[in-house]
Short mmCIF file of C-alpha atoms and ligand atoms in Angstrom, two decimals:
data_model
loop_
_atom_site.label_atom_id
_atom_site.label_comp_id
_atom_site.label_asym_id
_atom_site.label_seq_id
_atom_site.Cartn_x
_atom_site.Cartn_y
_atom_site.Cartn_z
CA MET A 1 7.87 27.07 -19.73
CA LYS A 2 10.21 25.31 -17.33
CA ILE A 3 9.07 21.96 -15.89
CA LYS A 4 9.28 23.29 -12.33
CA ASP A 5 6.73 26.02 -13.16
CA LEU A 6 4.08 23.47 -14.15
CA PRO A 7 1.48 22.40 -11.53
CA LYS A 8 2.62 19.43 -9.46
CA SER A 9 -0.02 17.13 -10.93
CA HIS A 10 0.96 17.95 -14.54
CA PRO A 11 1.75 14.69 -16.39
CA ALA A 12 5.29 15.91 -17.14
CA ARG A 13 5.99 16.55 -13.46
CA ILE A 14 4.41 13.24 -12.39
CA LYS A 15 6.56 11.47 -14.99
CA ARG A 16 9.66 13.27 -13.68
CA ARG A 17 8.82 12.33 -10.06
CA LYS A 18 8.30 8.71 -11.12
CA ARG A 19 11.64 8.73 -12.96
CA ILE A 20 13.39 10.10 -9.86
CA ALA A 21 11.69 7.50 -7.62
CA VAL A 22 12.61 4.62 -9.96
CA TRP A 23 16.24 5.73 -10.34
CA THR A 24 16.57 6.32 -6.60
CA PHE A 25 15.31 2.79 -6.03
CA VAL A 26 17.70 1.37 -8.64
CA PHE A 27 20.52 3.38 -7.03
CA ILE A 28 19.72 1.99 -3.55
CA MET A 29 19.62 -1.57 -4.88
CA MET A 30 22.88 -1.16 -6.84
CA SER A 31 24.53 0.42 -3.78
CA ALA A 32 23.41 -2.57 -1.74
CA LEU A 33 25.21 -4.90 -4.13
CA VAL A 34 28.44 -2.92 -4.30
CA ALA A 35 28.49 -1.78 -0.63
CA PRO A 36 30.58 -4.73 0.64
CA PHE A 37 33.28 -3.86 -1.92
CA SER A 38 33.77 -0.51 -0.20
CA GLY A 39 35.88 -2.60 2.19
CA PHE A 40 38.70 -2.18 -0.36
CA LEU A 41 38.57 1.61 0.06
CA LEU A 42 38.22 1.35 3.83
CA SER A 43 41.22 -0.86 4.30
CA GLY A 44 43.44 0.79 1.68
CA ILE A 45 44.64 -1.70 -0.88
CA ASP A 46 48.36 -1.08 -0.30
CA GLY A 47 48.11 -1.56 3.44
CA ALA A 48 46.02 -4.63 2.86
CA ILE A 49 48.61 -6.24 0.60
CA ALA A 50 51.38 -5.54 3.11
CA GLN A 51 49.21 -6.99 5.87
CA GLU A 52 48.59 -10.19 3.92
CA GLN A 53 52.32 -10.68 3.35
CA LYS A 54 53.01 -10.77 7.11
CA PRO A 55 53.23 -14.21 8.77
CA ALA A 56 49.76 -15.48 9.66
CA SER A 57 49.54 -14.77 13.38
CA ASN A 58 46.43 -13.40 15.00
CA PRO A 59 46.89 -12.55 18.71
CA ARG A 60 43.15 -12.87 19.36
CA ALA A 61 43.05 -16.35 17.80
CA ASP A 62 46.19 -17.39 19.76
CA TYR A 63 44.53 -16.18 22.97
CA TRP A 64 41.36 -18.19 22.35
CA ARG A 65 43.40 -21.25 21.40
CA ALA A 66 45.07 -20.94 24.79
CA VAL A 67 41.71 -20.59 26.54
CA LYS A 68 40.38 -23.66 24.79
CA GLY A 69 43.60 -25.44 25.75
CA GLY A 70 42.66 -25.06 29.42
CA VAL A 71 44.77 -22.03 30.45
CA SER A 72 42.99 -20.34 33.35
CA GLY A 73 42.82 -16.62 34.09
CA TYR A 74 40.99 -14.28 36.43
CA SER A 75 38.56 -11.40 36.00
CA SER A 76 38.39 -8.31 38.19
CA ILE A 77 35.12 -7.31 36.46
CA LYS A 78 32.07 -7.65 38.64
CA GLY A 79 28.87 -8.74 36.96
CA PRO A 80 26.85 -11.80 35.96
CA GLU A 81 29.03 -14.72 34.86
CA THR A 82 32.22 -12.69 34.60
CA GLY A 83 34.19 -15.55 36.16
CA VAL A 84 33.02 -18.02 33.47
CA LEU A 85 35.34 -17.99 30.51
CA THR A 86 33.85 -20.65 28.25
CA GLN A 87 30.50 -22.41 28.36
CA SER A 88 29.46 -25.38 26.26
CA ALA A 89 26.04 -23.89 25.40
CA GLY A 90 27.99 -21.23 23.52
CA ILE A 91 29.48 -23.91 21.29
CA ASP A 92 26.00 -25.34 20.61
CA TRP A 93 24.77 -21.85 19.77
CA ALA A 94 27.73 -21.21 17.46
CA ASN A 95 27.18 -24.54 15.70
CA PHE A 96 23.48 -23.82 15.24
CA ARG A 97 24.24 -20.37 13.84
CA ARG A 98 27.00 -21.64 11.55
CA GLY A 99 24.97 -24.73 10.63
CA PRO A 100 21.25 -24.64 9.78
CA ILE A 101 20.86 -20.84 9.93
CA VAL A 102 23.71 -20.06 7.56
CA LYS A 103 22.70 -23.01 5.36
CA TYR A 104 18.99 -22.17 4.93
CA ALA A 105 18.91 -18.35 5.08
CA PRO A 106 20.30 -17.80 1.55
CA TRP A 107 17.89 -20.44 0.20
CA ALA A 108 14.87 -18.74 1.79
CA ILE A 109 15.83 -15.36 0.33
CA GLY A 110 16.78 -16.85 -3.05
CA ALA A 111 13.49 -18.82 -3.23
CA MET A 112 11.44 -15.66 -2.58
CA LEU A 113 13.34 -13.74 -5.26
CA LEU A 114 12.82 -16.58 -7.72
CA LEU A 115 9.11 -16.83 -6.91
CA ILE A 116 8.64 -13.13 -7.51
CA LEU A 117 10.62 -13.23 -10.74
CA LEU A 118 8.48 -16.14 -12.00
CA TYR A 119 5.27 -14.36 -10.98
CA HIS A 120 6.36 -11.19 -12.72
CA VAL A 121 7.36 -13.00 -15.90
CA ILE A 122 4.16 -15.10 -16.04
CA HIS A 123 1.57 -12.67 -14.65
CA GLY A 124 3.20 -9.28 -15.24
CA LYS A 125 2.51 -5.98 -13.54
CA ASN A 126 -0.87 -5.39 -11.90
CA ARG A 127 -1.93 -2.55 -14.21
CA LEU A 128 -4.62 0.09 -13.84
CA ILE A 129 -7.77 -0.76 -15.77
CA HIS A 130 -8.68 2.91 -16.35
CA ARG A 131 -6.04 5.52 -17.19
CA PRO A 132 -5.68 8.14 -14.42
CA SER A 133 -7.89 11.13 -15.10
CA GLY A 134 -5.92 13.45 -12.84
CA VAL A 135 -8.21 13.30 -9.79
CA MET A 136 -6.01 12.49 -6.82
CA VAL A 137 -6.94 11.03 -3.45
CA PRO A 138 -4.86 11.78 -0.34
CA ARG A 139 -3.53 8.52 1.12
CA TRP A 140 -0.39 9.12 3.24
CA SER A 141 0.50 12.26 5.24
CA TRP A 142 4.04 13.70 5.09
CA PHE A 143 4.75 12.32 8.56
CA GLU A 144 3.59 8.82 7.61
CA ARG A 145 5.83 8.95 4.52
CA LEU A 146 8.78 10.23 6.56
CA VAL A 147 8.39 7.37 9.05
CA HIS A 148 7.88 4.82 6.25
CA TRP A 149 10.96 5.82 4.25
CA THR A 150 13.23 6.29 7.29
CA THR A 151 12.25 2.81 8.46
CA ALA A 152 12.55 1.33 4.95
CA ILE A 153 16.03 2.78 4.33
CA SER A 154 17.21 1.70 7.79
CA PHE A 155 15.73 -1.74 7.14
CA ILE A 156 17.67 -2.07 3.87
CA VAL A 157 20.95 -0.96 5.50
CA LEU A 158 20.35 -3.35 8.41
CA SER A 159 19.52 -6.23 6.03
CA ILE A 160 22.71 -5.74 4.02
CA THR A 161 24.96 -5.32 7.06
CA GLY A 162 23.19 -8.10 8.99
CA LEU A 163 23.53 -10.54 6.09
CA SER A 164 27.18 -9.49 5.69
CA MET A 165 27.79 -10.42 9.33
CA LEU A 166 25.82 -13.66 9.12
CA LEU A 167 26.94 -14.95 5.74
CA GLY A 168 30.15 -13.00 5.20
CA ARG A 169 32.49 -15.87 6.00
CA THR A 170 30.52 -18.29 3.82
CA LEU A 171 29.60 -16.08 0.86
CA LEU A 172 31.72 -12.91 0.85
CA LEU A 173 35.08 -14.18 2.07
CA PRO A 174 35.46 -16.78 -0.69
CA ILE A 175 34.78 -14.01 -3.26
CA PHE A 176 36.99 -11.38 -1.60
CA GLY A 177 39.67 -13.91 -0.58
CA GLY A 178 40.61 -14.58 -4.19
CA MET A 179 41.38 -10.89 -4.83
CA GLU A 180 44.52 -8.98 -3.98
CA GLY A 181 44.01 -7.35 -0.58
CA GLY A 182 40.64 -9.06 -0.40
CA LYS A 183 40.91 -10.43 3.14
CA ALA A 184 41.69 -7.06 4.69
CA ALA A 185 38.95 -5.47 2.59
CA TYR A 186 36.51 -8.08 3.89
CA ALA A 187 37.63 -7.44 7.48
CA ALA A 188 37.15 -3.67 6.99
CA TRP A 189 33.65 -4.19 5.56
CA ALA A 190 32.76 -6.56 8.42
CA GLN A 191 33.83 -3.87 10.92
CA MET A 192 31.86 -1.24 9.01
CA SER A 193 28.81 -3.54 8.99
CA ILE A 194 28.85 -3.75 12.79
CA GLN A 195 29.10 0.04 13.14
CA LEU A 196 26.30 0.69 10.62
CA HIS A 197 24.12 -1.99 12.23
CA ASN A 198 24.54 -0.34 15.64
CA VAL A 199 23.66 3.11 14.27
CA PHE A 200 20.68 2.18 12.09
CA GLY A 201 19.24 -0.39 14.56
CA PRO A 202 17.89 2.24 16.98
CA VAL A 203 16.61 4.40 14.08
CA MET A 204 14.62 1.51 12.64
CA SER A 205 13.38 0.49 16.09
CA VAL A 206 11.84 3.94 16.62
CA GLY A 207 10.36 3.77 13.08
CA VAL A 208 8.78 0.35 13.71
CA VAL A 209 7.18 1.52 16.95
CA LEU A 210 5.83 4.68 15.25
CA MET A 211 4.44 2.65 12.33
CA ILE A 212 2.63 0.35 14.73
CA VAL A 213 1.13 3.24 16.69
CA MET A 214 0.11 5.16 13.53
CA TRP A 215 -1.35 2.28 11.52
CA ILE A 216 -2.69 -0.28 13.96
CA TRP A 217 -6.18 1.29 13.63
CA HIS A 218 -6.33 0.49 9.90
CA ASN A 219 -5.18 -3.08 10.30
CA PHE A 220 -7.71 -4.85 12.48
CA PRO A 221 -9.71 -7.59 10.70
CA SER A 222 -12.85 -6.31 8.99
CA LYS A 223 -15.88 -7.69 7.15
CA GLY A 224 -14.44 -7.29 3.65
CA ASP A 225 -11.35 -9.39 4.46
CA TRP A 226 -13.06 -12.74 3.96
CA ASN A 227 -14.11 -11.84 0.38
CA TRP A 228 -10.57 -10.71 -0.33
CA ILE A 229 -9.17 -14.01 0.98
CA LYS A 230 -11.72 -16.08 -0.97
CA SER A 231 -10.65 -14.48 -4.23
CA GLY A 232 -6.97 -14.94 -3.36
CA GLY A 233 -6.45 -11.18 -3.24
CA GLY A 234 -6.73 -11.06 -7.02
CA ILE A 235 -3.14 -12.30 -7.24
CA ILE A 236 -4.07 -14.69 -10.02
CA GLY A 237 -6.12 -13.29 -12.89
CA ASN A 238 -7.39 -9.75 -13.13
CA LYS A 239 -10.09 -9.62 -10.46
CA HIS A 240 -9.86 -6.81 -7.92
CA PRO A 241 -11.65 -7.85 -4.75
CA PRO A 242 -13.15 -4.96 -2.75
CA ALA A 243 -10.99 -3.78 0.15
CA GLY A 244 -10.98 -1.03 2.76
CA ARG A 245 -8.08 1.37 3.36
CA MET A 246 -5.80 -1.66 3.82
CA ASN A 247 -6.42 -4.96 2.08
CA PHE A 248 -5.96 -8.29 3.87
CA GLY A 249 -2.49 -8.81 2.37
CA GLU A 250 -1.33 -5.46 3.73
CA LYS A 251 -2.80 -6.33 7.11
CA VAL A 252 -0.79 -9.55 7.19
CA TRP A 253 2.37 -7.55 6.37
CA PHE A 254 1.52 -5.10 9.14
CA TRP A 255 1.08 -7.87 11.74
CA ILE A 256 4.33 -9.46 10.62
CA ILE A 257 6.00 -6.17 11.52
CA CYS A 258 4.20 -6.20 14.88
CA THR A 259 5.42 -9.72 15.68
CA PHE A 260 8.62 -10.55 13.79
CA GLY A 261 9.66 -6.89 13.58
CA LEU A 262 9.24 -6.35 17.30
CA ALA A 263 11.03 -9.66 18.00
CA VAL A 264 13.99 -8.34 15.98
CA VAL A 265 13.91 -4.99 17.82
CA ILE A 266 13.66 -6.51 21.33
CA SER A 267 16.30 -9.20 20.72
CA GLY A 268 18.60 -6.56 19.19
CA LEU A 269 18.18 -4.42 22.28
CA ALA A 270 19.02 -7.43 24.48
CA MET A 271 22.25 -7.95 22.54
CA VAL A 272 23.53 -4.36 22.72
CA ALA A 273 22.30 -3.55 26.24
CA PRO A 274 25.31 -5.10 28.07
CA SER A 275 27.52 -2.50 26.32
CA TYR A 276 25.47 0.17 28.10
CA PRO A 277 25.34 -0.93 31.76
CA SER A 278 22.94 1.84 32.76
CA VAL A 279 20.45 0.61 30.10
CA ALA A 280 21.02 -3.05 31.08
CA ALA A 281 20.34 -2.15 34.74
CA MET A 282 16.88 -0.85 33.79
CA LEU A 283 15.82 -4.13 32.14
CA PRO A 284 13.59 -6.51 34.11
CA VAL A 285 15.91 -9.50 33.33
CA THR A 286 19.61 -10.21 33.86
CA LEU A 287 21.31 -10.55 30.51
CA THR A 288 23.19 -13.81 30.93
CA ARG A 289 25.14 -15.34 28.07
CA GLY A 290 22.44 -17.99 27.63
CA LEU A 291 19.81 -15.30 27.24
CA MET A 292 21.92 -13.39 24.74
CA GLN A 293 22.51 -16.55 22.70
CA ASP A 294 18.75 -17.09 22.61
CA ALA A 295 18.28 -13.42 21.68
CA ASN A 296 20.76 -13.86 18.85
CA VAL A 297 18.90 -16.88 17.45
CA TRP A 298 15.54 -15.03 17.67
CA HIS A 299 17.09 -11.97 16.07
CA VAL A 300 18.48 -13.87 13.11
CA VAL A 301 15.51 -16.19 12.51
CA ALA A 302 12.87 -13.45 12.88
CA GLY A 303 15.05 -11.11 10.81
CA ILE A 304 15.29 -13.59 7.92
CA VAL A 305 11.52 -14.25 7.92
CA TRP A 306 10.92 -10.47 7.97
CA MET A 307 13.36 -9.94 5.09
CA VAL A 308 11.75 -12.66 2.98
CA VAL A 309 8.28 -11.15 3.42
CA ALA A 310 9.69 -7.62 2.92
CA ILE A 311 10.94 -8.66 -0.53
CA GLY A 312 7.31 -9.42 -1.42
CA HIS A 313 6.16 -6.08 0.02
CA ILE A 314 8.83 -4.16 -1.91
CA TYR A 315 7.88 -5.94 -5.13
CA ILE A 316 4.16 -5.23 -4.69
CA GLY A 317 4.91 -1.59 -3.83
CA THR A 318 7.12 -1.03 -6.90
CA ALA A 319 7.23 -3.18 -10.05
CA GLY A 320 4.23 -5.30 -9.03
CA THR A 321 1.47 -2.66 -8.87
CA GLU A 322 1.09 0.31 -11.14
CA GLY A 323 0.54 3.51 -9.14
CA ALA A 324 1.25 2.20 -5.59
CA LEU A 325 4.67 3.85 -5.24
CA GLN A 326 3.21 7.19 -6.25
CA GLY A 327 1.12 7.12 -3.05
CA MET A 328 4.10 6.58 -0.77
CA THR A 329 6.26 9.14 -2.58
CA THR A 330 3.79 12.00 -3.18
CA GLY A 331 1.13 11.19 -0.57
CA TYR A 332 -1.59 11.01 -3.27
CA VAL A 333 -2.96 8.16 -5.39
CA SER A 334 -5.09 8.48 -8.47
CA ALA A 335 -8.84 8.05 -7.97
CA GLU A 336 -8.67 5.16 -10.46
CA TRP A 337 -6.04 3.37 -8.35
CA ALA A 338 -8.02 3.90 -5.15
CA GLU A 339 -11.22 2.64 -6.79
CA GLN A 340 -9.52 -0.44 -8.27
CA HIS A 341 -7.52 -1.55 -5.22
CA HIS A 342 -9.40 -0.16 -2.22
CA SER A 343 -12.97 0.30 -3.47
CA LEU A 344 -14.61 0.18 0.00
CA TRP A 345 -12.28 2.92 1.26
CA PHE A 346 -12.73 4.96 -1.94
CA ASN A 347 -16.54 4.73 -1.78
CA LYS A 348 -16.48 5.80 1.86
CA LEU A 349 -14.41 8.87 0.99
CA ARG A 350 -16.74 9.62 -1.90
CA ARG A 351 -19.83 9.29 0.33
CA GLN A 352 -18.19 11.66 2.78
CA GLY A 353 -17.65 14.05 -0.13
CA ARG A 354 -13.94 14.13 0.64
CA ILE A 355 -12.88 13.49 -2.92
CA SER A 356 -14.93 16.04 -4.79
CA ARG A 357 -14.35 18.72 -2.17
CA HIS A 358 -10.65 18.08 -1.84
CA PRO A 359 -9.11 17.24 -5.19
CA ASP A 360 -5.33 17.21 -5.35
CA ARG A 361 -4.32 20.28 -3.39
CA TYR A 362 -1.33 20.68 -5.67
CA ALA A 363 -3.57 20.84 -8.68
CA ARG A 364 -6.21 23.40 -7.79
CA GLY A 365 -7.03 25.32 -10.91
CA HIS A 366 -5.97 22.44 -13.13
CA SER A 367 -8.99 22.04 -15.46
CA ALA A 368 -8.67 18.27 -16.05
CA ILE A 369 -9.29 17.73 -12.38
CA ARG A 370 -12.38 19.86 -12.13
CA GLN A 371 -13.91 18.13 -15.16
CA ARG A 372 -13.75 14.58 -13.77
CA SER A 373 -17.23 13.67 -12.51
CA LEU A 374 -17.21 11.55 -9.38
C1 LIG B 401 12.28 -0.05 -0.77
C2 LIG B 401 11.47 -0.55 0.10
C3 LIG B 401 9.98 -0.29 0.22
C4 LIG B 401 9.09 0.15 -0.71
C5 LIG B 401 9.35 0.50 -2.16
C6 LIG B 401 7.80 0.25 -0.06
C7 LIG B 401 6.63 0.67 -0.65
C8 LIG B 401 5.42 0.86 -0.01
C9 LIG B 401 4.23 1.38 -0.61
C10 LIG B 401 4.12 1.82 -2.04
C11 LIG B 401 3.25 1.40 0.32
C12 LIG B 401 1.83 1.90 0.15
C13 LIG B 401 0.86 0.81 -0.20
C14 LIG B 401 -0.55 1.36 -0.27
O1 LIG B 401 -0.74 2.54 -0.50
O2 LIG B 401 -1.48 0.58 -0.10
C15 LIG B 401 3.82 0.88 1.54
C16 LIG B 401 3.14 0.72 2.74
C17 LIG B 401 3.68 0.20 3.88
N1 LIG B 401 5.00 -0.16 4.06
FE1 LIG B 401 6.47 -0.15 2.68
N2 LIG B 401 7.95 -0.15 1.25
C18 LIG B 401 9.27 -0.49 1.45
C19 LIG B 401 9.83 -0.95 2.61
C20 LIG B 401 9.14 -1.13 3.79
C21 LIG B 401 9.71 -1.64 5.00
C22 LIG B 401 11.16 -2.08 5.15
C23 LIG B 401 8.73 -1.66 5.94
C24 LIG B 401 8.77 -2.11 7.35
C25 LIG B 401 9.80 -2.17 8.07
C26 LIG B 401 7.53 -1.19 5.31
C27 LIG B 401 6.31 -1.09 5.93
C28 LIG B 401 5.14 -0.63 5.35
C29 LIG B 401 3.86 -0.58 6.02
C30 LIG B 401 3.58 -1.01 7.46
C31 LIG B 401 2.94 -0.06 5.10
C32 LIG B 401 1.46 0.22 5.32
C33 LIG B 401 0.71 -1.07 5.17
C34 LIG B 401 -0.25 -1.29 6.30
O3 LIG B 401 -0.40 -0.49 7.23
O4 LIG B 401 -0.87 -2.36 6.26
N3 LIG B 401 7.81 -0.86 4.01
N4 LIG B 401 5.14 0.56 1.31
#
């Protein structure tokens, strides 16, 4: 019998789905690491070498040197501040961005990765106490999963391209610069990063808004939260505090998306809007350079905080908790997982008779499922 002819909840098919999910995840992470090196392909190594052998003259840099040297010009463009060529606040902004932001961002991300690594080595995976019997509980609809994964993939692309733009000169250029054709490859990747950021930004923005609308109802504070907080969410030790459909930790993650995520989306919109005058005209504020500098600082700071917390979310959803990823990939979690991690929600479903009446729809007729007493 071929594996595709087995029922979807057959252990062999579940194992295969898990394998695909794990390898897809590994593939995405590996791609993230090697993506900047695609700059070599984009620029064409031969062309890049020829370019680097030319005398070092950059017309754009010469122009800005002249501007800084006091050469005056004129602008026929009508719009806010078009007659102002340089402004000192811009220098302050650039120094802040190149200074503390670039200095601390890699440390914040590195510290979170280290913390998770230490936790995983010391505490290990949060395993299921009872082996799954085969009874499945519906947790996420296909639409919720579509929105989640579209947003998650966009978020990863935006994180890689955003970090490449922010830290490229400090971290990537020294690595690329030492290689033949490296500078042109870096420039090509930097260009590509901007394009990808502009394409995936709107996709993720729509995803974030949909997530908020779909899930806000599950994420308001509830009675069980205090117990969950008091027992530290069961992070240390093997206790599993009772929780509703979302536990307090997930609620915090959700509200971080509502605040920091929306800050990233709105500030991103403020930065691209001037390129689309008809969009800019609809906004209730005039997008001056000062406002866009502020938007840039908000965008980067909120984005870094969001990324740091997202690393924790990704860990908990994959290597940190046995069975969680299955829910977001197939839509179903095992009854044992639901009972262990979200007992209040599970008991409510059981009281409503929604578990016994609706076992895994993929597995109707699968005897192991019918035999499990609930
Ligand atoms: C590779 C990256 C990611 C993985 C593996 C992942 C995994 C998961 C999993 C397994 C769940 C279900 C948890 C449960 O059933 O209780 C979940 C829920 C969720 N994820 Fe992700 N996720 C990723 C990225 C993201 C990103 C980037 C965002 C936001 C931009 C996000 C937002 C959410 C939200 C809002 C929930 C529901 C939690 C709630 O409403 O409180 N995820 N994720």
